[in-house]
Coordinates of N, CA, C and O in Angstrom, one line a residue:
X1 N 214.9 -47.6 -53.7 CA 214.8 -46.6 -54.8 C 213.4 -46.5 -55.2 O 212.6 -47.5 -55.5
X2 N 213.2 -45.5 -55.2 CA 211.5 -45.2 -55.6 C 211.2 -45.9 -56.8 O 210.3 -46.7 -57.0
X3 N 212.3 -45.5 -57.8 CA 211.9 -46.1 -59.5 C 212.1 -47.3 -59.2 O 211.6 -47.7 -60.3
X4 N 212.3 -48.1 -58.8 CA 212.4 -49.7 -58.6 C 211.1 -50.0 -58.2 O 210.4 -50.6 -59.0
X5 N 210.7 -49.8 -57.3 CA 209.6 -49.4 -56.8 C 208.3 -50.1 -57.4 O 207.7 -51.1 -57.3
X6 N 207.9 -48.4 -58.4 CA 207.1 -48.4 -59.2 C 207.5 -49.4 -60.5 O 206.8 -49.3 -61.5
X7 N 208.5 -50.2 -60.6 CA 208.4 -51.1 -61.4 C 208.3 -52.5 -61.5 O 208.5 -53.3 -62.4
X8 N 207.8 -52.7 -59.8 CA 207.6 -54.1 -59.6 C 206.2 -54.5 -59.3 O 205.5 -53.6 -58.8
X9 N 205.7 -55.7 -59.4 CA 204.4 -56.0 -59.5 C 203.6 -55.6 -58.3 O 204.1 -56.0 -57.3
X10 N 202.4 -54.9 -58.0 CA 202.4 -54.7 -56.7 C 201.7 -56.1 -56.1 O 201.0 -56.8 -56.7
X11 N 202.2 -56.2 -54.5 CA 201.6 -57.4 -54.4 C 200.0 -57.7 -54.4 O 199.5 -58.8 -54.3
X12 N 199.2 -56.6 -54.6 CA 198.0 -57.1 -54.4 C 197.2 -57.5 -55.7 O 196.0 -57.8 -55.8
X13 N 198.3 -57.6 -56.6 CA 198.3 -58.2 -58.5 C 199.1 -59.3 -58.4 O 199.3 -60.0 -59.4
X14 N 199.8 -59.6 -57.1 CA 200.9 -61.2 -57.4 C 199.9 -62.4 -57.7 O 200.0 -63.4 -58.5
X15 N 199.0 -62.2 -57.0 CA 197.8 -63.6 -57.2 C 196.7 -63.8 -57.9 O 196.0 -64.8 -58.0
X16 N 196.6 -62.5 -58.4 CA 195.3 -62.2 -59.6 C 195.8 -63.4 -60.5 O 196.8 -64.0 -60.4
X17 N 194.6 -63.7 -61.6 CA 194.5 -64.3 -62.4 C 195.0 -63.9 -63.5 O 194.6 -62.8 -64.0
X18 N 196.0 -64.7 -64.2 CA 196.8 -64.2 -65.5 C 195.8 -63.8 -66.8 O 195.1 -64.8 -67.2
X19 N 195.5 -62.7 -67.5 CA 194.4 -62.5 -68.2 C 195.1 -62.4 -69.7 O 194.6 -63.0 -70.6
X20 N 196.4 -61.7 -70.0 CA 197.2 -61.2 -70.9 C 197.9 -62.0 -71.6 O 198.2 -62.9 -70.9
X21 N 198.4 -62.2 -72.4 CA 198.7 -63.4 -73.4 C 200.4 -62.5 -73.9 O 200.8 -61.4 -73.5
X22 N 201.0 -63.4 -74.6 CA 202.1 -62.8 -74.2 C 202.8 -63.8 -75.6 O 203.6 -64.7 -75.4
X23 N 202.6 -63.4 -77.0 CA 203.0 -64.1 -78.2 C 204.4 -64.0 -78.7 O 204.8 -62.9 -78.8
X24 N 205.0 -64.8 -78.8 CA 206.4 -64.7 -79.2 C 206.7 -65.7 -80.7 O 205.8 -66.3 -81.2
X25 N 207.9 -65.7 -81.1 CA 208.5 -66.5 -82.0 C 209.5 -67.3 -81.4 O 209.9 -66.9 -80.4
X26 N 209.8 -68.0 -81.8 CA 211.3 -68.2 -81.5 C 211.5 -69.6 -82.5 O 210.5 -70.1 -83.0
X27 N 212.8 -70.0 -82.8 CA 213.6 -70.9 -83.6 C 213.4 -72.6 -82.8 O 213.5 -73.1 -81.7
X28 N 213.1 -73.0 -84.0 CA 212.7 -74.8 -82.8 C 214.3 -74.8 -81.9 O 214.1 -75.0 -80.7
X29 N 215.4 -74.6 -82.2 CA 216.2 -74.3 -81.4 C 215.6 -73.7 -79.7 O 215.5 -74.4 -78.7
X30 N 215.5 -72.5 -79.9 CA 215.2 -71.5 -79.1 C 214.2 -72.3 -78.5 O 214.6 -72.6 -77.3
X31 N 213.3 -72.8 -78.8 CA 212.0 -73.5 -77.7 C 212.4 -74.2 -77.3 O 212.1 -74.3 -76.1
X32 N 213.3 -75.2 -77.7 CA 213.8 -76.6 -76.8 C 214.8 -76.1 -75.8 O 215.1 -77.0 -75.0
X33 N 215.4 -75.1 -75.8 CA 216.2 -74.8 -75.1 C 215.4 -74.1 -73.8 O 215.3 -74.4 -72.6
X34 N 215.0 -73.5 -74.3 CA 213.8 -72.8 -73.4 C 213.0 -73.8 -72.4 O 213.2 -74.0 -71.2
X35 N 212.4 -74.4 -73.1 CA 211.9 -75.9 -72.7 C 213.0 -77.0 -71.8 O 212.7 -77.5 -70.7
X36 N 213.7 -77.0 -72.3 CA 214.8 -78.4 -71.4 C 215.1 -77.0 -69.9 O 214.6 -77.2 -68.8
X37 N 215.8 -75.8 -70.2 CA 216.0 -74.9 -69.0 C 214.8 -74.9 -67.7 O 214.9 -75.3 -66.5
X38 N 213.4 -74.4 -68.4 CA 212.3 -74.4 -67.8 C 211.9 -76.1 -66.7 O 211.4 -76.0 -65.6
X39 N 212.0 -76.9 -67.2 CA 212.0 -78.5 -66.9 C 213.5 -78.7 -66.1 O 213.3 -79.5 -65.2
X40 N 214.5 -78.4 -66.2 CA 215.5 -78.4 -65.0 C 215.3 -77.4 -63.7 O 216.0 -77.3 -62.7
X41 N 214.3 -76.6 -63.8 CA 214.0 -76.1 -62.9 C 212.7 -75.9 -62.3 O 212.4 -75.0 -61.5
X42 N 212.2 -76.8 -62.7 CA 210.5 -77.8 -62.4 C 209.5 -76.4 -62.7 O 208.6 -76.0 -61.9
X43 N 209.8 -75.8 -63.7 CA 208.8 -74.6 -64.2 C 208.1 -74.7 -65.1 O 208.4 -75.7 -65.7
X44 N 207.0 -73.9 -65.7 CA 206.4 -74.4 -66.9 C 207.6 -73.2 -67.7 O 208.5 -72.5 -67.3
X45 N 206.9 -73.6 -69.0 CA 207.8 -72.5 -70.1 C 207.5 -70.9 -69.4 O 208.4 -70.0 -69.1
X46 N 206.0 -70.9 -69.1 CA 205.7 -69.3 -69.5 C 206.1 -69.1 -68.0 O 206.5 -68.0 -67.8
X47 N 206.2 -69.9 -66.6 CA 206.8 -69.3 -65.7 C 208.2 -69.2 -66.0 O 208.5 -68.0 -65.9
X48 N 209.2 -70.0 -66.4 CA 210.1 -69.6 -66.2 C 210.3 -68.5 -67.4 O 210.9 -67.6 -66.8
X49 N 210.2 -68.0 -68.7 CA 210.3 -67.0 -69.1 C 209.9 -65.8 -68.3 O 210.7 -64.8 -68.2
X50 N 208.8 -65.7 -67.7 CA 208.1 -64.4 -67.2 C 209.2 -64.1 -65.4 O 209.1 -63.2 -64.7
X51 N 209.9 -65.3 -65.4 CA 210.7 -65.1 -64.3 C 211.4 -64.6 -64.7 O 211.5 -63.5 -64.2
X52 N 212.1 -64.7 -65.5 CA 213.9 -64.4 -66.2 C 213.4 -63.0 -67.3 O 214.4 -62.4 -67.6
X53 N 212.4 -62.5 -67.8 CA 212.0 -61.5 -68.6 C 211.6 -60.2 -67.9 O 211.7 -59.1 -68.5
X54 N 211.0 -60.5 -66.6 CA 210.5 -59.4 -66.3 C 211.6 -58.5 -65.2 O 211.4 -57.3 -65.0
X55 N 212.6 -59.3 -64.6 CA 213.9 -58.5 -64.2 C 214.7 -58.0 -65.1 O 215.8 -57.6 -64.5
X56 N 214.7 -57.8 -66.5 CA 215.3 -57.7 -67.5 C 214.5 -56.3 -67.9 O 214.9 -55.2 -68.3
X57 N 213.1 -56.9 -67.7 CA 212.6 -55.2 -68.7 C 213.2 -54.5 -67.6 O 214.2 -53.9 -67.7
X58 N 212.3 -54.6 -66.0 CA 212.6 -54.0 -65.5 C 213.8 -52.8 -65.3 O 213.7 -51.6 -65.3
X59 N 215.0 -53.9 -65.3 CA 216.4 -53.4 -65.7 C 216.5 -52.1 -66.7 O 216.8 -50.9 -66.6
X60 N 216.1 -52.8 -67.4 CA 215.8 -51.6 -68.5 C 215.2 -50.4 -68.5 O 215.9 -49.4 -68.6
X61 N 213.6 -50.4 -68.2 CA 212.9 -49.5 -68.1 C 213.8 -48.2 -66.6 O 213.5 -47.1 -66.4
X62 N 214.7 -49.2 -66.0 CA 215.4 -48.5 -65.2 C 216.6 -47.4 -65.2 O 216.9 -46.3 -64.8
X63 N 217.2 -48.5 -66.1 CA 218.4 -47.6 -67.1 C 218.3 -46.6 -67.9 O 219.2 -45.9 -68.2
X64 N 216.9 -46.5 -68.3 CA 216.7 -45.4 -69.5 C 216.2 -44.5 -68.6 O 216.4 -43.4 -69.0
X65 N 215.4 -44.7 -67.0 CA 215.1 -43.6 -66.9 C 216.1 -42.8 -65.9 O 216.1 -41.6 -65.6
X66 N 217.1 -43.7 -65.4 CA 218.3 -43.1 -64.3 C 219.1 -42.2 -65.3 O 219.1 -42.4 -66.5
X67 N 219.9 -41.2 -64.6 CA 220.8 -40.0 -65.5 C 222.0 -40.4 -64.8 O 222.0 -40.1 -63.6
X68 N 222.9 -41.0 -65.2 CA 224.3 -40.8 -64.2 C 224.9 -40.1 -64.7 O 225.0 -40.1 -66.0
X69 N 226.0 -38.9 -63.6 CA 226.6 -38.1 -64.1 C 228.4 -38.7 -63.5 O 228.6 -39.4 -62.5
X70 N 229.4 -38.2 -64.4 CA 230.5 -38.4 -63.7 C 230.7 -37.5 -62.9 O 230.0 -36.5 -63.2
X71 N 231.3 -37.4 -62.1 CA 232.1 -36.1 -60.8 C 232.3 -35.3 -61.6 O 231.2 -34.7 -61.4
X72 N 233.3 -34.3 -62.9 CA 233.0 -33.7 -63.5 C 231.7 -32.8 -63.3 O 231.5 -31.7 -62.9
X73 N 230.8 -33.9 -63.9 CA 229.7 -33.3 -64.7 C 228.8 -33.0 -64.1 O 227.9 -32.3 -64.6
X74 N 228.8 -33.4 -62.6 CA 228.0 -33.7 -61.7 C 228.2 -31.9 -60.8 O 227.4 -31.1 -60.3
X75 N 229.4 -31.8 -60.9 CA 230.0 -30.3 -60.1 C 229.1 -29.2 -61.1 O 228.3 -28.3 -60.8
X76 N 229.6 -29.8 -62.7 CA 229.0 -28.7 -63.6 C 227.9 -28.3 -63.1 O 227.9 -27.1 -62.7
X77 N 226.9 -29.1 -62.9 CA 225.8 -29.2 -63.1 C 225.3 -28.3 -61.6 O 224.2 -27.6 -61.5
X78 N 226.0 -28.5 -60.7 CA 225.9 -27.8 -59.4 C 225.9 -26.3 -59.4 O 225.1 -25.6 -58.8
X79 N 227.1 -26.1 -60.4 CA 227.8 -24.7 -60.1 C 226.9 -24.2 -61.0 O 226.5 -23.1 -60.8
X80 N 226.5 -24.8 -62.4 CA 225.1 -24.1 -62.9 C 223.8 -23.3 -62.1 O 223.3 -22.2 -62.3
X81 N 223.4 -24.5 -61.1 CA 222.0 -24.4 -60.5 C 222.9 -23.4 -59.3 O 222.0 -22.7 -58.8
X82 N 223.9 -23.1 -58.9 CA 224.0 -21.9 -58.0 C 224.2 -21.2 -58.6 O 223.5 -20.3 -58.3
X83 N 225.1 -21.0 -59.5 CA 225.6 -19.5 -60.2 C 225.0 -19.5 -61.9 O 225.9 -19.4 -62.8
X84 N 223.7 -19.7 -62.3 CA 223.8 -19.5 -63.9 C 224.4 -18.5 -63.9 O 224.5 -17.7 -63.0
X85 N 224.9 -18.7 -65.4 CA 225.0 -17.6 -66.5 C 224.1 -16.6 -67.0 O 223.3 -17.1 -67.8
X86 N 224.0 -15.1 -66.8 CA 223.4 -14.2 -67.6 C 223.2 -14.6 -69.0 O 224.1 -15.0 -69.7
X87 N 221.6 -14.2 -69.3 CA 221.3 -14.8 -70.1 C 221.6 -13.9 -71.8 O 221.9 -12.8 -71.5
X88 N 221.7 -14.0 -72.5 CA 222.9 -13.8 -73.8 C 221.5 -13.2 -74.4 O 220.5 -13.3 -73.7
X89 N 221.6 -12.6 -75.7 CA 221.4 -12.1 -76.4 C 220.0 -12.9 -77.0 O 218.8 -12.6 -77.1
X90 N 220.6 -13.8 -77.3 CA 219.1 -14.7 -78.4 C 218.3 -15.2 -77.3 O 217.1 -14.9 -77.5
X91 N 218.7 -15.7 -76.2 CA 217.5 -16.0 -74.8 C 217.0 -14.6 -74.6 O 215.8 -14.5 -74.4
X92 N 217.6 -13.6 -74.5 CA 216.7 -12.6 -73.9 C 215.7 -12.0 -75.3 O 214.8 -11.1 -75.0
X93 N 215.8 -12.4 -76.7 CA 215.4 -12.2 -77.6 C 213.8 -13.1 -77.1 O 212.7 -12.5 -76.9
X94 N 214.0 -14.1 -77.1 CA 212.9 -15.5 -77.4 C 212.3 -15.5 -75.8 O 211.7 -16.5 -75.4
X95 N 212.5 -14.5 -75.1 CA 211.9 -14.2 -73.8 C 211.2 -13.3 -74.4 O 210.0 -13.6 -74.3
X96 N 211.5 -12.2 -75.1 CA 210.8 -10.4 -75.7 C 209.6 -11.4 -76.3 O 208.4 -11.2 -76.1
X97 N 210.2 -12.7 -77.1 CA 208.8 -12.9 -78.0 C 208.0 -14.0 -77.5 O 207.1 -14.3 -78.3
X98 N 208.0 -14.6 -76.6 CA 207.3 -15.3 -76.0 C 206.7 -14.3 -75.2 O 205.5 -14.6 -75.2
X99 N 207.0 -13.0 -74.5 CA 206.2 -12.4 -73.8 C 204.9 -11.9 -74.7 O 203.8 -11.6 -74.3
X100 N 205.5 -11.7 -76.1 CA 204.9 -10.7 -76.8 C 203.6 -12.0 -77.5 O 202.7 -11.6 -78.2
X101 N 203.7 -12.8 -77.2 CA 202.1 -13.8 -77.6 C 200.6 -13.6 -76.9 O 199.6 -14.4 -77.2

């Protein structure tokens, strides 16, 4: 998938030197937990966060930009792009005045 793609690190930045700082909060809870997970998996904190965080945005930044349509809507959308609808009254108005600028 293209958008997958463009949202993963490219490799010729996997080995660069970390420059960017990356400040958070969290609850003494939350750090030790964080901490004991990170140390069961012989990681420091900020690797294993930046492991477990960055397939997450990604995810995200993914979801927001994919459109899924149902079958339905997906036909709509077909039979639009072959057959619009003649355009009505107030579109052919706001066509008169956009030409007229």
């Amino acid at each position: 998938m293209a958008n997958a793609r463009a949202l993963q690190v490219p490799a010729s930045h996997a080995g660069e030197r970390k420059r960017a700082r990356l400040d958070i909060r969290a609850s003494v809870t939350q750090k030790a937990l964080i901490e004991q997970a990170a140390a069961m998996e012989g990681r420091s904190v900020s690797d294993f966060v930046l492991t477990h965080v960055q397939p997450a945005a990604e995810r995200t930044i993914r979801d927001q930009r994919i459109l899924e349509l149902s079958e339905r809507d997906s036909a709509a959308f077909i039979e639009a792009l072959l057959n619009p609808p003649e355009p009505n009254a107030r579109l052919r108005a706001a066509w008169q005045q956009y030409k007229g600028r």
